[in-house]
Amino acid sequence: SDERAAAKAGIKAGDIILSIDGEPVDDLPKFYKRLWNAGPPGTDVRLTVLQGVAVHDVTVHSIDHQQFLRHQAGI
């Protein structure tokens, strides 16, 4: 699941994503737009994440957003 992928990348509940590949994000639509425009599914994407008082860079692999949306809709 997406939660396990995030946990494997080092992201935890309560973390705040500050940027994607160095580009700041300050709302959810910008986050998804930048994530899905980073490249084809499987592209490595660097997230800068605030965890408590520490800032960390983590790398995640993008997924097919159409498949994700279909899964979320139960299709």
PDB file of C-alpha atoms in Angstrom:
ATOM      1  CA  SER A   1       0.000   0.000   0.000  1.00  0.00           C
ATOM      2  CA  ASP A   2       0.997   3.652  -0.260  1.00  0.00           C
ATOM      3  CA  GLU A   3       1.374   3.865   3.532  1.00  0.00           C
ATOM      4  CA  ARG A   4       3.960   1.063   3.538  1.00  0.00           C
ATOM      5  CA  ALA A   5       5.874   2.692   0.681  1.00  0.00           C
ATOM      6  CA  ALA A   6       5.979   5.984   2.585  1.00  0.00           C
ATOM      7  CA  ALA A   7       7.105   4.232   5.774  1.00  0.00           C
ATOM      8  CA  LYS A   8       9.827   2.390   3.844  1.00  0.00           C
ATOM      9  CA  ALA A   9      11.055   5.767   2.543  1.00  0.00           C
ATOM     10  CA  GLY A  10      11.243   7.084   6.117  1.00  0.00           C
ATOM     11  CA  ILE A  11       8.069   9.198   6.137  1.00  0.00           C
ATOM     12  CA  LYS A  12       5.891   9.029   9.248  1.00  0.00           C
ATOM     13  CA  ALA A  13       2.456  10.354  10.213  1.00  0.00           C
ATOM     14  CA  GLY A  14       2.827  13.989  11.251  1.00  0.00           C
ATOM     15  CA  ASP A  15       5.802  14.699   8.973  1.00  0.00           C
ATOM     16  CA  ILE A  16       5.517  17.835   6.858  1.00  0.00           C
ATOM     17  CA  ILE A  17       6.713  17.719   3.244  1.00  0.00           C
ATOM     18  CA  LEU A  18       8.493  20.985   2.525  1.00  0.00           C
ATOM     19  CA  SER A  19       9.656  20.443  -1.055  1.00  0.00           C
ATOM     20  CA  ILE A  20       9.859  18.047  -3.979  1.00  0.00           C
ATOM     21  CA  ASP A  21      13.210  17.988  -5.778  1.00  0.00           C
ATOM     22  CA  GLY A  22      14.020  21.342  -4.165  1.00  0.00           C
ATOM     23  CA  GLU A  23      10.773  23.045  -5.259  1.00  0.00           C
ATOM     24  CA  PRO A  24       8.674  24.220  -2.272  1.00  0.00           C
ATOM     25  CA  VAL A  25       5.145  22.887  -1.831  1.00  0.00           C
ATOM     26  CA  ASP A  26       2.671  24.541   0.499  1.00  0.00           C
ATOM     27  CA  ASP A  27      -0.570  22.757  -0.327  1.00  0.00           C
ATOM     28  CA  LEU A  28      -1.786  19.318  -1.388  1.00  0.00           C
ATOM     29  CA  PRO A  29      -2.654  20.189  -5.012  1.00  0.00           C
ATOM     30  CA  LYS A  30       0.882  21.553  -5.578  1.00  0.00           C
ATOM     31  CA  PHE A  31       2.342  18.460  -3.948  1.00  0.00           C
ATOM     32  CA  TYR A  32       0.501  16.071  -6.281  1.00  0.00           C
ATOM     33  CA  LYS A  33       1.113  18.222  -9.364  1.00  0.00           C
ATOM     34  CA  ARG A  34       4.870  18.321  -8.723  1.00  0.00           C
ATOM     35  CA  LEU A  35       5.007  14.637  -7.776  1.00  0.00           C
ATOM     36  CA  TRP A  36       3.149  13.455 -10.863  1.00  0.00           C
ATOM     37  CA  ASN A  37       5.091  15.799 -13.161  1.00  0.00           C
ATOM     38  CA  ALA A  38       8.442  14.521 -11.863  1.00  0.00           C
ATOM     39  CA  GLY A  39       8.558  11.819 -14.524  1.00  0.00           C
ATOM     40  CA  PRO A  40       7.108   8.450 -15.462  1.00  0.00           C
ATOM     41  CA  PRO A  41       6.107   5.911 -12.787  1.00  0.00           C
ATOM     42  CA  GLY A  42       9.181   4.632 -10.959  1.00  0.00           C
ATOM     43  CA  THR A  43      11.029   7.957 -11.103  1.00  0.00           C
ATOM     44  CA  ASP A  44      13.070   8.737  -7.989  1.00  0.00           C
ATOM     45  CA  VAL A  45      11.723  11.869  -6.304  1.00  0.00           C
ATOM     46  CA  ARG A  46      13.554  13.674  -3.483  1.00  0.00           C
ATOM     47  CA  LEU A  47      11.313  14.981  -0.732  1.00  0.00           C
ATOM     48  CA  THR A  48      12.515  17.385   1.951  1.00  0.00           C
ATOM     49  CA  VAL A  49      10.566  16.484   5.074  1.00  0.00           C
ATOM     50  CA  LEU A  50      10.239  18.175   8.469  1.00  0.00           C
ATOM     51  CA  GLN A  51      10.185  15.474  11.169  1.00  0.00           C
ATOM     52  CA  GLY A  52       9.647  17.145  14.523  1.00  0.00           C
ATOM     53  CA  VAL A  53      12.426  19.765  14.616  1.00  0.00           C
ATOM     54  CA  ALA A  54      14.709  18.000  12.103  1.00  0.00           C
ATOM     55  CA  VAL A  55      14.703  18.359   8.314  1.00  0.00           C
ATOM     56  CA  HIS A  56      15.526  15.247   6.260  1.00  0.00           C
ATOM     57  CA  ASP A  57      15.756  14.408   2.570  1.00  0.00           C
ATOM     58  CA  VAL A  58      14.128  11.115   1.570  1.00  0.00           C
ATOM     59  CA  THR A  59      13.770   9.499  -1.833  1.00  0.00           C
ATOM     60  CA  VAL A  60      10.520   7.921  -2.977  1.00  0.00           C
ATOM     61  CA  HIS A  61       9.562   6.246  -6.242  1.00  0.00           C
ATOM     62  CA  SER A  62       6.634   7.773  -8.103  1.00  0.00           C
ATOM     63  CA  ILE A  63       3.670   5.627  -9.102  1.00  0.00           C
ATOM     64  CA  ASP A  64       1.114   5.775 -11.908  1.00  0.00           C
ATOM     65  CA  HIS A  65      -1.312   8.423 -10.645  1.00  0.00           C
ATOM     66  CA  GLN A  66      -4.209   7.172 -12.802  1.00  0.00           C
ATOM     67  CA  GLN A  67      -3.862   3.729 -11.231  1.00  0.00           C
ATOM     68  CA  PHE A  68      -3.681   5.347  -7.766  1.00  0.00           C
ATOM     69  CA  LEU A  69      -6.869   7.360  -8.398  1.00  0.00           C
ATOM     70  CA  ARG A  70      -8.712   4.275  -9.666  1.00  0.00           C
ATOM     71  CA  HIS A  71      -7.613   2.367  -6.549  1.00  0.00           C
ATOM     72  CA  GLN A  72      -8.792   5.200  -4.264  1.00  0.00           C
ATOM     73  CA  ALA A  73     -12.166   5.229  -6.037  1.00  0.00           C
ATOM     74  CA  GLY A  74     -12.499   1.458  -5.645  1.00  0.00           C
ATOM     75  CA  ILE A  75     -12.462   0.832  -9.386  1.00  0.00           C
TER      76      ILE A  75
END
